[in-house]
mmCIF file of C-alpha atoms in Angstrom:
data_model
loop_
_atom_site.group_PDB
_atom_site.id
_atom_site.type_symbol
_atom_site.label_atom_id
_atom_site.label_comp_id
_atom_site.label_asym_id
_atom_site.label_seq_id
_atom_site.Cartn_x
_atom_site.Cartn_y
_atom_site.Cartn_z
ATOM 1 C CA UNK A 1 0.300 6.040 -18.220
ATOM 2 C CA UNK A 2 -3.228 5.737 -16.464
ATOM 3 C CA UNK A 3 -3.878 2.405 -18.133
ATOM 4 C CA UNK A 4 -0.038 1.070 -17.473
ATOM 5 C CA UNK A 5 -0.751 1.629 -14.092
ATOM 6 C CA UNK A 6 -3.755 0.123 -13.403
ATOM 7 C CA UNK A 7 -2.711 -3.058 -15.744
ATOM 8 C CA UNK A 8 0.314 -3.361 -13.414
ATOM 9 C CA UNK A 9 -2.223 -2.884 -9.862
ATOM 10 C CA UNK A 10 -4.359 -5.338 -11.379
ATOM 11 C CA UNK A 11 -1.581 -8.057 -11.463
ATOM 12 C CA UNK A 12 0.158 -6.860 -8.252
ATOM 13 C CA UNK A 13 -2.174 -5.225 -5.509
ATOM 14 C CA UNK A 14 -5.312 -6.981 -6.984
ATOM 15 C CA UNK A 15 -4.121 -10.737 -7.112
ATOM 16 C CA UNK A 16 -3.910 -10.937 -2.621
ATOM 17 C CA UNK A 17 -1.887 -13.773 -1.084
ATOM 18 C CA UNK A 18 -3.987 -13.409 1.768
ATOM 19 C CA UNK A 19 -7.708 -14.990 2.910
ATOM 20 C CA UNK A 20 -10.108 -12.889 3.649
ATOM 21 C CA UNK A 21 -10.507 -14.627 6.857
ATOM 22 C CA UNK A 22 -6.753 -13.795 7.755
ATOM 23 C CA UNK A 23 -7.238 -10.246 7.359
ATOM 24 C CA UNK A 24 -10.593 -9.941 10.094
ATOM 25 C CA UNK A 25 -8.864 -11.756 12.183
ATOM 26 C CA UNK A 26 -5.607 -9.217 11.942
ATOM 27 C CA UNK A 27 -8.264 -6.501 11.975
ATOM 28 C CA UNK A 28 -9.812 -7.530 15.526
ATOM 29 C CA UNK A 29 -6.651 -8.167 17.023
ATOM 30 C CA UNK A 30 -4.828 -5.315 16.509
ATOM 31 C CA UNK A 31 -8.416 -3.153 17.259
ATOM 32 C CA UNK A 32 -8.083 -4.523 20.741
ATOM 33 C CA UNK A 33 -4.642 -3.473 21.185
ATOM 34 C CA UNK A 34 -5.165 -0.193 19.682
ATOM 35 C CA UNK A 35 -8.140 0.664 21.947
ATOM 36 C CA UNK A 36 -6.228 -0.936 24.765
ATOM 37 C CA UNK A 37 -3.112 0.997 24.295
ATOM 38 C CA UNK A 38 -4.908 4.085 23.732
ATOM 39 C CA UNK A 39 -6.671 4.265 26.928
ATOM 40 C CA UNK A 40 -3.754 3.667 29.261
ATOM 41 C CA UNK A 41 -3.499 7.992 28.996
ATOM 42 C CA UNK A 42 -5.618 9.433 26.739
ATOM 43 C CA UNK A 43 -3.689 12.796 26.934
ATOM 44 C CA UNK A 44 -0.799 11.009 25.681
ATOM 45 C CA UNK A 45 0.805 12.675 22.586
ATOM 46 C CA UNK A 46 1.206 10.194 19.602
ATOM 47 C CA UNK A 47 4.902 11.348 18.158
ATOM 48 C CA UNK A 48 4.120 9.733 15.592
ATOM 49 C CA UNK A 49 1.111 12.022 14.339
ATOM 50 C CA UNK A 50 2.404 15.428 15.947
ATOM 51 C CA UNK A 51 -0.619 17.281 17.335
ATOM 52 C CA UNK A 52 -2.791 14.096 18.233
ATOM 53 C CA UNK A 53 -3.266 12.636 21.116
ATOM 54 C CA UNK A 54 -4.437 9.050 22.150
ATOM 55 C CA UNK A 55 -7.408 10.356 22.064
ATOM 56 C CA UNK A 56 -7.271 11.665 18.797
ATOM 57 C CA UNK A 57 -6.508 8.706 17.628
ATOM 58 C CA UNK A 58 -9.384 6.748 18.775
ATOM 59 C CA UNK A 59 -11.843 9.521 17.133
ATOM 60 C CA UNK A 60 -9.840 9.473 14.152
ATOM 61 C CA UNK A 61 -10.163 5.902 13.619
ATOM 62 C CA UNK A 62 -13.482 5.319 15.202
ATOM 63 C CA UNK A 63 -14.423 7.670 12.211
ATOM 64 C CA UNK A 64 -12.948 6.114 9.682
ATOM 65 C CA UNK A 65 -14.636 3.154 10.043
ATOM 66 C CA UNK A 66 -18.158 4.954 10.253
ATOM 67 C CA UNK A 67 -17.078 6.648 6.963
ATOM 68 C CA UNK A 68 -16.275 3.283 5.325
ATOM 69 C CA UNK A 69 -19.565 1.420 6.624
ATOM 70 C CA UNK A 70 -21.268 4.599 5.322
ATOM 71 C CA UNK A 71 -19.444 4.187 1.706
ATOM 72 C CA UNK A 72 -20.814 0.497 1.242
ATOM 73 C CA UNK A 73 -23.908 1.803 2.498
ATOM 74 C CA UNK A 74 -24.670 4.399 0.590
ATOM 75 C CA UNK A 75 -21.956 3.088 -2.718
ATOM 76 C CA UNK A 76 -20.626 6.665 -2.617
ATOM 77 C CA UNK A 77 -18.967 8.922 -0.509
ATOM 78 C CA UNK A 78 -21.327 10.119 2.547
ATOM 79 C CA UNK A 79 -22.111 13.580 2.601
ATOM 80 C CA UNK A 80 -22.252 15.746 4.329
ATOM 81 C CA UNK A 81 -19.104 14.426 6.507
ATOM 82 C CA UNK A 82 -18.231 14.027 9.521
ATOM 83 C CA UNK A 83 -21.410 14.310 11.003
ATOM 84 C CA UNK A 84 -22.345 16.147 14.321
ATOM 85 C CA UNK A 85 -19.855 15.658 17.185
ATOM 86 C CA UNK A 86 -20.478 12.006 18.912
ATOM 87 C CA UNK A 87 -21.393 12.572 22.563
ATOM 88 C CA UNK A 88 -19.750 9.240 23.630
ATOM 89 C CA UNK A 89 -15.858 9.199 25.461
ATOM 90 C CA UNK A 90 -13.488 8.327 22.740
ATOM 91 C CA UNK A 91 -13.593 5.123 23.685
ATOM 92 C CA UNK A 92 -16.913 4.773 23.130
ATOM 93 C CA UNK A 93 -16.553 6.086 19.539
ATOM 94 C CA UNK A 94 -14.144 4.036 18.826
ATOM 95 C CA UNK A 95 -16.525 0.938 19.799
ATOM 96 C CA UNK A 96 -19.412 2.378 17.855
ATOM 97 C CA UNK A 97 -17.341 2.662 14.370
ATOM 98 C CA UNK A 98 -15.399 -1.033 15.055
ATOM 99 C CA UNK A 99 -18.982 -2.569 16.228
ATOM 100 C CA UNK A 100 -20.666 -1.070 12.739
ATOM 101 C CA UNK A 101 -17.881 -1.920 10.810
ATOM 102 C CA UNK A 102 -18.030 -5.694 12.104
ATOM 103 C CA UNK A 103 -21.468 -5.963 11.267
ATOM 104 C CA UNK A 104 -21.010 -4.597 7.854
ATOM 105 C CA UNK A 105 -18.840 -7.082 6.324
ATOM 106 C CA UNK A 106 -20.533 -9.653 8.022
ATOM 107 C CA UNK A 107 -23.663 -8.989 5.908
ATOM 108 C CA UNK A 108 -21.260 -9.078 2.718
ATOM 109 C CA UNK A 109 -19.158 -10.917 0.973
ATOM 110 C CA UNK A 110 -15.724 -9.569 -0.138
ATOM 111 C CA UNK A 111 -16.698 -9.873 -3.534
ATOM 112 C CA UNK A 112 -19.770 -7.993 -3.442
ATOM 113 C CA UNK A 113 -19.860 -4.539 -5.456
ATOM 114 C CA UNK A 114 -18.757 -1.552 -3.297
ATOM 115 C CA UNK A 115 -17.845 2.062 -4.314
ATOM 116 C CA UNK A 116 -14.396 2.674 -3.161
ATOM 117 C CA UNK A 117 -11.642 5.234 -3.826
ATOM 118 C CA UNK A 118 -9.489 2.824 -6.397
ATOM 119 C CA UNK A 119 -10.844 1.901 -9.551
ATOM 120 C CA UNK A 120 -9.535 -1.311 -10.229
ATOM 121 C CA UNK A 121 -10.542 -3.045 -7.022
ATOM 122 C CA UNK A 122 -14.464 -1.797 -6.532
ATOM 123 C CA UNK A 123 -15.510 -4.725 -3.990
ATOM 124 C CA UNK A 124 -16.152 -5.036 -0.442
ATOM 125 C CA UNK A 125 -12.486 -6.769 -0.492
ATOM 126 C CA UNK A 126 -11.329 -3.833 -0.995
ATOM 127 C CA UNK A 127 -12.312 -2.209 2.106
ATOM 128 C CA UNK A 128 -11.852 -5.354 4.530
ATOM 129 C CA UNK A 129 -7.941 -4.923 3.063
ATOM 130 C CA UNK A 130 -7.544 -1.577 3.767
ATOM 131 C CA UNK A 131 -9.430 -1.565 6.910
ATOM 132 C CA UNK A 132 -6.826 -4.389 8.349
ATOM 133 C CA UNK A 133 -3.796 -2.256 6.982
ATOM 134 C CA UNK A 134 -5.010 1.515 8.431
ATOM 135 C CA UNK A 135 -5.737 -0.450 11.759
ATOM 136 C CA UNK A 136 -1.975 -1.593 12.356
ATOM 137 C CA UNK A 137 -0.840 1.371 11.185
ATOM 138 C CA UNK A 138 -2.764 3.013 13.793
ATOM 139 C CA UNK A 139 -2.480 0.576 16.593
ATOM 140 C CA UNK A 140 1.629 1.066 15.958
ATOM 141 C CA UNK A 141 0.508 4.882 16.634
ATOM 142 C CA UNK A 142 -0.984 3.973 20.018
ATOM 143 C CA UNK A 143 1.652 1.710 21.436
ATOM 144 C CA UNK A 144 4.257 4.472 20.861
ATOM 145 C CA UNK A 145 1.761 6.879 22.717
ATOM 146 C CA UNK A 146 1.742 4.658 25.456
ATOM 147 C CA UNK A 147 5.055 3.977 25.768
ATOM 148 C CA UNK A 148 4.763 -0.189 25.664
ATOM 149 C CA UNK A 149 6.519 -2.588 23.304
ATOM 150 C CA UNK A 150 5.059 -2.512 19.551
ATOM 151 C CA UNK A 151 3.711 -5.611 19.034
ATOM 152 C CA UNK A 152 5.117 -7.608 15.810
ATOM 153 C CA UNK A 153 3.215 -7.079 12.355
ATOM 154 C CA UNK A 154 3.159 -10.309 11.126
ATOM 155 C CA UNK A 155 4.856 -10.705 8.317
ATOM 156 C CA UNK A 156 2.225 -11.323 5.750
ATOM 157 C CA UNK A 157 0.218 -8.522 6.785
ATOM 158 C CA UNK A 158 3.524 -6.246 6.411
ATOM 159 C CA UNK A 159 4.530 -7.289 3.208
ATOM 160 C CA UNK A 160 0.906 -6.940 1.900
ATOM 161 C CA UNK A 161 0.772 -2.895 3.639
ATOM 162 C CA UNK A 162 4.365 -2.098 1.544
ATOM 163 C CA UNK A 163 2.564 -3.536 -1.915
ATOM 164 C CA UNK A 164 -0.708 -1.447 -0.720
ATOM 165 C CA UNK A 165 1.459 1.567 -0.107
ATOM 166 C CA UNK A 166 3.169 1.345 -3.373
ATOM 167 C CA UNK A 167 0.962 0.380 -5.552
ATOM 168 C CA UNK A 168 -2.816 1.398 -4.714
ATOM 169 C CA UNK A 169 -1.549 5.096 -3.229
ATOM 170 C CA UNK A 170 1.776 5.825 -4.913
ATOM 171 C CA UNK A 171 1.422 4.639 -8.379
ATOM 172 C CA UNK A 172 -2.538 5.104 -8.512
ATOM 173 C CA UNK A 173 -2.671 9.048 -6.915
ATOM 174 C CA UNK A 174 0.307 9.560 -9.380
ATOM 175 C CA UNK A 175 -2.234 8.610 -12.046
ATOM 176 C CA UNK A 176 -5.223 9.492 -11.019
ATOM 177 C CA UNK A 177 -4.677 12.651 -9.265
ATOM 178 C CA UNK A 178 -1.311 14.397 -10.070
ATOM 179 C CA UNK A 179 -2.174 17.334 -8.294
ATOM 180 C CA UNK A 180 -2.329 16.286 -5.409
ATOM 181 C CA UNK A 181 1.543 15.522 -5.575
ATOM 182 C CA UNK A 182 2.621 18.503 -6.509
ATOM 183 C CA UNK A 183 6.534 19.617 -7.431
ATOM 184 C CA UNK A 184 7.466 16.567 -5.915
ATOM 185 C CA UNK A 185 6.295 14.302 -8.898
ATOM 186 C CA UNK A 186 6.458 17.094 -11.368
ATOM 187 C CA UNK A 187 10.291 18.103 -10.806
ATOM 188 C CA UNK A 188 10.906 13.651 -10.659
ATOM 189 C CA UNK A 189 13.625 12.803 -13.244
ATOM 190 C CA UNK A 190 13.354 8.824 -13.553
ATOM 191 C CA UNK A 191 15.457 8.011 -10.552
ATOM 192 C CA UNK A 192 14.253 5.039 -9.161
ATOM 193 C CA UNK A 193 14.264 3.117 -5.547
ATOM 194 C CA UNK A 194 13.984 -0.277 -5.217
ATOM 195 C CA UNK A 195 12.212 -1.605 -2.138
ATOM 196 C CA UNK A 196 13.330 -5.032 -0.311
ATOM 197 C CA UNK A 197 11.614 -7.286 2.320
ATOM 198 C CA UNK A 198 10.764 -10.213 2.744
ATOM 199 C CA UNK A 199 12.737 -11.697 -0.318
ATOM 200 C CA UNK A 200 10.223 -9.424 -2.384
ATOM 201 C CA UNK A 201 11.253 -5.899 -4.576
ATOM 202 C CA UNK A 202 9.094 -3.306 -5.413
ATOM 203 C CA UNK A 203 11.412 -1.149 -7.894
ATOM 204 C CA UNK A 204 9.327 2.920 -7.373
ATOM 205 C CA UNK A 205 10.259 4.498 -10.507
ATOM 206 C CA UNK A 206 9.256 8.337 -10.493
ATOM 207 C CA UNK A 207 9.084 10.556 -13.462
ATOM 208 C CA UNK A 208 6.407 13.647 -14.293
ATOM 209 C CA UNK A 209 4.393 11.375 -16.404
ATOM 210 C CA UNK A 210 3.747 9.362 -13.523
ATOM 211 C CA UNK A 211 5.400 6.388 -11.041
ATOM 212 C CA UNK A 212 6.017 3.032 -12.407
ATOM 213 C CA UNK A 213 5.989 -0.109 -10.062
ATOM 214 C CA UNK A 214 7.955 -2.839 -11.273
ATOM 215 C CA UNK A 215 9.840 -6.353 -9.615
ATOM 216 C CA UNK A 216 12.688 -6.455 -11.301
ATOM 217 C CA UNK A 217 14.011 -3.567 -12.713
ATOM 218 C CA UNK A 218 17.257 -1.285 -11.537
ATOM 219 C CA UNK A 219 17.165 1.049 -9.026
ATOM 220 C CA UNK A 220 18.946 4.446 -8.312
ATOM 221 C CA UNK A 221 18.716 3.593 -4.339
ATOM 222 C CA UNK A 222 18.218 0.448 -2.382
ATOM 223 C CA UNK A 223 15.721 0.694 1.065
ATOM 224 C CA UNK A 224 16.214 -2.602 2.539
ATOM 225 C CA UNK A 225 14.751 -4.264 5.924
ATOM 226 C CA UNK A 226 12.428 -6.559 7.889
ATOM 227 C CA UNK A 227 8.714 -6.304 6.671
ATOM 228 C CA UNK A 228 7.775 -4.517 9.666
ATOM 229 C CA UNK A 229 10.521 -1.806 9.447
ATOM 230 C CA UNK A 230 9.996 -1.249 5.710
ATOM 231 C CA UNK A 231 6.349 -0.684 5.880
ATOM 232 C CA UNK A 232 6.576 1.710 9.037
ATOM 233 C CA UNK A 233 9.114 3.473 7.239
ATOM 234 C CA UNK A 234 6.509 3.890 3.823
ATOM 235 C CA UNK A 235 3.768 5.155 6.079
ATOM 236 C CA UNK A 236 6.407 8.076 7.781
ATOM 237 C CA UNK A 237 6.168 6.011 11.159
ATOM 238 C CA UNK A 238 9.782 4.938 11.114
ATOM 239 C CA UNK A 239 13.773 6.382 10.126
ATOM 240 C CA UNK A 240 16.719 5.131 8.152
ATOM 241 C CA UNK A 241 18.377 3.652 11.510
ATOM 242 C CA UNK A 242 15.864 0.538 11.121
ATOM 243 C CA UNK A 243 17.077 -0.215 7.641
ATOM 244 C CA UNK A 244 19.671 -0.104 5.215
ATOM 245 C CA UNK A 245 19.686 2.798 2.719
ATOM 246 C CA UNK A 246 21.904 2.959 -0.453
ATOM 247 C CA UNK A 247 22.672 4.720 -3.235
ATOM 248 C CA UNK A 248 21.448 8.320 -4.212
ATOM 249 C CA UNK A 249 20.319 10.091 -1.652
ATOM 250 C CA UNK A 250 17.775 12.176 -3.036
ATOM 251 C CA UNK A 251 15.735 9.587 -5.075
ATOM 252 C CA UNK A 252 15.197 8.234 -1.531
ATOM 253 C CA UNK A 253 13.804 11.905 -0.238
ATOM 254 C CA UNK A 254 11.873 12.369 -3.121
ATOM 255 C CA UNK A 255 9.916 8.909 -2.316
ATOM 256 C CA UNK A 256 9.532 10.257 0.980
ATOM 257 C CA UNK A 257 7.885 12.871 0.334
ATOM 258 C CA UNK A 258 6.293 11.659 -2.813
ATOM 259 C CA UNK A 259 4.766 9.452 -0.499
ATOM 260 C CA UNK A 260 3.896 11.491 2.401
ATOM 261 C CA UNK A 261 1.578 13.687 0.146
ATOM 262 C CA UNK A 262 0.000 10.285 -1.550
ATOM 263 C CA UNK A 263 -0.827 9.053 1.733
ATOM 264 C CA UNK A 264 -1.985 12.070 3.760
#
C-alpha cells in the first residue's frame, strides 16, 4: 500500500500546475491580510480554531514559519522546539517568522534538497507549497475573527490546497503513520467519496489497509462545490450548507474525521 501511495502522490501532488513564483506571491498577499485582519482585536476569538484568539493565531503562525526556516536550516526537525517565549507583541512575532521565512527561500531554489515531513517531495518546493497553502488557511481564520469579508482564494491556489489535503496528508499519514488515525481508518470498509471542483475529482477511497486517491473511479458519496468552499470544508473551516452533499452519509463523516486527525 505504502508504495501505491506514494506512486500515485508522485503523479498527482508532485507534478504542480503552479510557478513557483505564483505561489510567493499568494504567500505575501494573503500574509498581509492575515496580519492585518488579526490586529483589528487581538482578543478576538477565531471560531474557527475554538480556544484561539487573533492573537493566537499570529504566534501560531509566526512559529510555524520559524520552525520551517529552522528545518531547511538545520535538514531536520529543530530540537528542542519551540524555543523560549519571544518577548515581541504578536505582531511582532509574526513579522520575525514571515521576514526569516522570506529570506530563506530567497537564498534557495525550490529544487534544492530540504528535509521535510513527506517523502516523495524532499525539496525546498516543498515547503514554499505548503507555506502558501497553511497561510490562506490561516488568513481565512483571521478574517472570520475579525468579522470582515473573506477575501476570494483564487482558484488555482484552492484547487491545488484540496489535492494537498488529499493526497500529501490523507493518503500519505494513512500510509505512513496509521496510528495516528486511529478507529477511524481501522473500522473504514471501502466506502468511497468523490470530491468535485473546479471540473477536477479526487475519488477518497478508505479501507484499513490504507486510503486510495484516484480521478476517476466511483464513489459512495459526492462533496461537490466552488474551489474555495471545497477546500475550507477539507481543512474543518467550512459546513455542508456551502456545498452539495450526496449519497451515504457516513462515508462523508468518516472523511471528516479521517481528515481532521490527518491534519491536526
Amino acid at each position: 500500500m505504502f508504495g501505491q501511495v506514494v506512486a500515485r502522490q508522485s503523479n498527482t501532488c508532485l507534478n504542480r500546475e503552479m510557478e513557483f513564483t505564483r505561489y510567493l506571491q499568494l504567500l505575501d498577499a494573503d500574509c498581509d491580510r492575515l496580519r492585518a485582519a488579526a490586529v483589528r482585536d487581538l482578543a478576538a476569538p477565531v471560531p474557527s480554531c475554538p480556544g484561539w484568539t487573533a492573537s493566537d493565531l499570529l504566534f501560531h503562525v509566526g512559529e510555524v514559519f520559524l520552525h520551517k526556516v529552522e528545518a531547511m536550516r538545520l535538514n531536520g526537525w529543530p530540537h528542542p522546539w519551540p524555543p523560549e517565549p519571544d518577548p515581541d507583541e504578536p505582531a511582532g512575532y509574526f513579522d520575525r517568522g514571515l521576514r526569516e521565512l522570506r529570506a530563506e527561500f530567497a537564498a534557495r531554489k525550490p529544487e534544492d534538497a530540504s528535509f521535510t515531513w513527506y517523502a516523495p517531495d524532499r525539496t525546498v518546493g516543498f515547503w514554499i507549497r505548503r507555506m502558501a497553502l497553511e497561510t490562506v488557511v490561516h488568513r481565512v481564520d483571521a478574517e472570520l475573527a475579525a468579522g470582515v469579508p473573506i477575501t476570494p482564494i483564487p482558484d488555482d491556489l484552492a484547487l491545488d490546497g484540496i489535492d494537498e489535503v488529499l493526497v500529501a496528508f490523507l493518503a500519505y499519514v494513512a500510509a505512513t503513520w496509521p496510528d495516528e488515525l486511529g478507529e477511524a481508518l481501522t473500522a473504514a470498509d471501502g466506502r468511497a467519496v468523490a470530491i468535485e471542483a473546479g471540473g477536477r475529482r479526487w475519488t477518497v477511497r478508505m479501507a484499513p489497509s490504507g486510503i486510495d486517491i484516484s480521478d476517476d473511479a466511483e464513489a459512495h458519496a459526492v462533496v461537490s462545490g466552488p474551489a474555495q468552499e471545497t477546500l475550507l470544508w477539507l481543512w474543518g473551516r467550512g459546513d455542508d450548507a456551502a456545498l452539495k452533499v450526496s449519497g451515504d452519509e457516513e462515508a462523508v463523516r468518516r472523511l471528516r474525521v479521517l481528515l481532521k486527525a490527518a491534519t491536526q
